[in-house]
mmCIF file with all atom_site columns, C-alpha atoms in Angstrom:
data_model
loop_
_atom_site.group_PDB
_atom_site.id
_atom_site.type_symbol
_atom_site.label_atom_id
_atom_site.label_alt_id
_atom_site.label_comp_id
_atom_site.label_asym_id
_atom_site.label_entity_id
_atom_site.label_seq_id
_atom_site.pdbx_PDB_ins_code
_atom_site.Cartn_x
_atom_site.Cartn_y
_atom_site.Cartn_z
_atom_site.occupancy
_atom_site.B_iso_or_equiv
_atom_site.pdbx_formal_charge
_atom_site.auth_seq_id
_atom_site.auth_comp_id
_atom_site.auth_asym_id
_atom_site.auth_atom_id
_atom_site.pdbx_PDB_model_num
ATOM 1  C CA . ILE U 1 1  ? 0.000  0.000   0.000   1.00 83.00 ? 1  ILE U CA 1
ATOM 2  C CA . GLY U 1 2  ? 2.871  2.353   0.794   1.00 86.00 ? 2  GLY U CA 1
ATOM 3  C CA . VAL U 1 3  ? 4.380  2.027   -2.671  1.00 91.00 ? 3  VAL U CA 1
ATOM 4  C CA . ALA U 1 4  ? 0.988  2.674   -4.270  1.00 94.00 ? 4  ALA U CA 1
ATOM 5  C CA . VAL U 1 5  ? 0.442  5.800   -2.169  1.00 92.00 ? 5  VAL U CA 1
ATOM 6  C CA . ALA U 1 6  ? 3.976  7.094   -2.786  1.00 93.00 ? 6  ALA U CA 1
ATOM 7  C CA . SER U 1 7  ? 3.809  6.532   -6.539  1.00 95.00 ? 7  SER U CA 1
ATOM 8  C CA . SER U 1 8  ? 0.351  8.129   -6.760  1.00 95.00 ? 8  SER U CA 1
ATOM 9  C CA . ILE U 1 9  ? 1.536  11.227  -4.935  1.00 94.00 ? 9  ILE U CA 1
ATOM 10 C CA . SER U 1 10 ? 4.744  11.400  -6.945  1.00 95.00 ? 10 SER U CA 1
ATOM 11 C CA . LEU U 1 11 ? 3.055  11.048  -10.333 1.00 95.00 ? 11 LEU U CA 1
ATOM 12 C CA . SER U 1 12 ? 0.197  13.364  -9.455  1.00 95.00 ? 12 SER U CA 1
ATOM 13 C CA . HIS U 1 13 ? 2.538  16.160  -8.388  1.00 94.00 ? 13 HIS U CA 1
ATOM 14 C CA . TYR U 1 14 ? 4.842  15.427  -11.333 1.00 95.00 ? 14 TYR U CA 1
ATOM 15 C CA . ASN U 1 15 ? 1.966  15.772  -13.826 1.00 95.00 ? 15 ASN U CA 1
ATOM 16 C CA . HIS U 1 16 ? 0.781  18.949  -12.120 1.00 95.00 ? 16 HIS U CA 1
ATOM 17 C CA . GLN U 1 17 ? 4.250  20.472  -12.370 1.00 95.00 ? 17 GLN U CA 1
ATOM 18 C CA . LEU U 1 18 ? 4.588  19.497  -16.035 1.00 94.00 ? 18 LEU U CA 1
ATOM 19 C CA . SER U 1 19 ? 1.237  21.106  -16.838 1.00 95.00 ? 19 SER U CA 1
ATOM 20 C CA . ARG U 1 20 ? 2.472  24.325  -15.209 1.00 95.00 ? 20 ARG U CA 1
ATOM 21 C CA . GLY U 1 21 ? 5.502  24.412  -17.519 1.00 94.00 ? 21 GLY U CA 1
ATOM 22 C CA . PHE U 1 22 ? 8.250  22.963  -15.354 1.00 94.00 ? 22 PHE U CA 1
ATOM 23 C CA . LYS U 1 23 ? 10.938 20.888  -17.057 1.00 95.00 ? 23 LYS U CA 1
ATOM 24 C CA . PHE U 1 24 ? 11.161 17.128  -16.528 1.00 94.00 ? 24 PHE U CA 1
ATOM 25 C CA . PRO U 1 25 ? 14.012 17.066  -13.955 1.00 93.00 ? 25 PRO U CA 1
ATOM 26 C CA . GLU U 1 26 ? 12.385 19.715  -11.757 1.00 95.00 ? 26 GLU U CA 1
ATOM 27 C CA . ALA U 1 27 ? 8.933  18.134  -11.966 1.00 94.00 ? 27 ALA U CA 1
ATOM 28 C CA . PHE U 1 28 ? 10.202 14.613  -11.275 1.00 95.00 ? 28 PHE U CA 1
ATOM 29 C CA . THR U 1 29 ? 12.349 15.711  -8.341  1.00 95.00 ? 29 THR U CA 1
ATOM 30 C CA . SER U 1 30 ? 9.528  17.748  -6.866  1.00 94.00 ? 30 SER U CA 1
ATOM 31 C CA . GLY U 1 31 ? 7.073  14.843  -7.167  1.00 93.00 ? 31 GLY U CA 1
ATOM 32 C CA . SER U 1 32 ? 9.537  12.457  -5.540  1.00 95.00 ? 32 SER U CA 1
ATOM 33 C CA . GLN U 1 33 ? 10.197 14.920  -2.749  1.00 96.00 ? 33 GLN U CA 1
ATOM 34 C CA . TRP U 1 34 ? 6.468  15.259  -2.003  1.00 94.00 ? 34 TRP U CA 1
ATOM 35 C CA . ALA U 1 35 ? 6.086  11.470  -1.925  1.00 95.00 ? 35 ALA U CA 1
ATOM 36 C CA . PHE U 1 36 ? 9.063  11.144  0.424   1.00 96.00 ? 36 PHE U CA 1
ATOM 37 C CA . TRP U 1 37 ? 7.730  13.704  2.893   1.00 96.00 ? 37 TRP U CA 1
ATOM 38 C CA . VAL U 1 38 ? 4.248  12.191  2.880   1.00 94.00 ? 38 VAL U CA 1
ATOM 39 C CA . MET U 1 39 ? 5.784  8.783   3.662   1.00 95.00 ? 39 MET U CA 1
ATOM 40 C CA . VAL U 1 40 ? 7.788  10.361  6.505   1.00 96.00 ? 40 VAL U CA 1
ATOM 41 C CA . GLY U 1 41 ? 4.514  11.711  7.881   1.00 95.00 ? 41 GLY U CA 1
ATOM 42 C CA . VAL U 1 42 ? 2.894  8.281   7.611   1.00 94.00 ? 42 VAL U CA 1
ATOM 43 C CA . ALA U 1 43 ? 5.844  6.704   9.427   1.00 94.00 ? 43 ALA U CA 1
ATOM 44 C CA . VAL U 1 44 ? 5.686  9.259   12.254  1.00 96.00 ? 44 VAL U CA 1
ATOM 45 C CA . ALA U 1 45 ? 1.914  8.803   12.579  1.00 95.00 ? 45 ALA U CA 1
ATOM 46 C CA . SER U 1 46 ? 2.387  5.027   12.659  1.00 94.00 ? 46 SER U CA 1
ATOM 47 C CA . LEU U 1 47 ? 5.029  5.302   15.372  1.00 94.00 ? 47 LEU U CA 1
ATOM 48 C CA . LEU U 1 48 ? 2.835  7.562   17.478  1.00 95.00 ? 48 LEU U CA 1
ATOM 49 C CA . ALA U 1 49 ? -0.158 5.249   17.032  1.00 94.00 ? 49 ALA U CA 1
ATOM 50 C CA . THR U 1 50 ? 1.949  2.246   18.019  1.00 90.00 ? 50 THR U CA 1
ATOM 51 C CA . LEU U 1 51 ? 3.324  3.925   21.132  1.00 88.00 ? 51 LEU U CA 1
ATOM 52 C CA . THR U 1 52 ? -0.125 5.175   22.107  1.00 90.00 ? 52 THR U CA 1
ATOM 53 C CA . LEU U 1 53 ? -2.153 2.037   21.474  1.00 89.00 ? 53 LEU U CA 1
ATOM 54 C CA . ILE U 1 54 ? 0.109  -0.620  23.031  1.00 83.00 ? 54 ILE U CA 1
ATOM 55 C CA . ARG U 1 55 ? -0.854 -1.153  26.652  1.00 77.00 ? 55 ARG U CA 1
ATOM 56 C CA . GLY U 1 56 ? 1.775  -1.932  29.279  1.00 72.00 ? 56 GLY U CA 1
ATOM 57 C CA . ASP U 1 57 ? 0.237  -5.308  30.108  1.00 73.00 ? 57 ASP U CA 1
ATOM 58 C CA . GLU U 1 58 ? 0.569  -6.394  26.463  1.00 69.00 ? 58 GLU U CA 1
ATOM 59 C CA . VAL U 1 59 ? 4.354  -6.089  26.506  1.00 68.00 ? 59 VAL U CA 1
ATOM 60 C CA . ALA U 1 60 ? 6.000  -9.371  27.419  1.00 67.00 ? 60 ALA U CA 1
ATOM 61 C CA . THR U 1 61 ? 8.795  -9.409  29.955  1.00 67.00 ? 61 THR U CA 1
ATOM 62 C CA . VAL U 1 62 ? 11.828 -11.593 29.495  1.00 63.00 ? 62 VAL U CA 1
ATOM 63 C CA . GLU U 1 63 ? 13.075 -13.236 32.675  1.00 68.00 ? 63 GLU U CA 1
ATOM 64 C CA . GLY U 1 64 ? 15.889 -15.316 31.261  1.00 64.00 ? 64 GLY U CA 1
ATOM 65 C CA . ALA U 1 65 ? 17.568 -15.991 27.966  1.00 60.00 ? 65 ALA U CA 1
ATOM 66 C CA . VAL U 1 66 ? 16.638 -19.142 26.095  1.00 68.00 ? 66 VAL U CA 1
ATOM 67 C CA . VAL U 1 67 ? 19.673 -21.236 25.226  1.00 72.00 ? 67 VAL U CA 1
ATOM 68 C CA . MET U 1 68 ? 19.410 -23.056 21.913  1.00 75.00 ? 68 MET U CA 1
ATOM 69 C CA . ALA U 1 69 ? 21.551 -26.176 21.692  1.00 66.00 ? 69 ALA U CA 1
#
């Protein structure tokens, strides 16, 4: 899903920039930059949701190491 979202954002912004008269390198770089920053936002939101939604009693405690023979 992440690749689909990133490519949709990148191509959408790229096409918008091309229609406004930007050259290919500028439009492509700008679209990729938008996709990157949106994915950074998704990652931060995911981290915050994970830290918020995990309860303390759901975290397992390790009392001793398991030795594999």
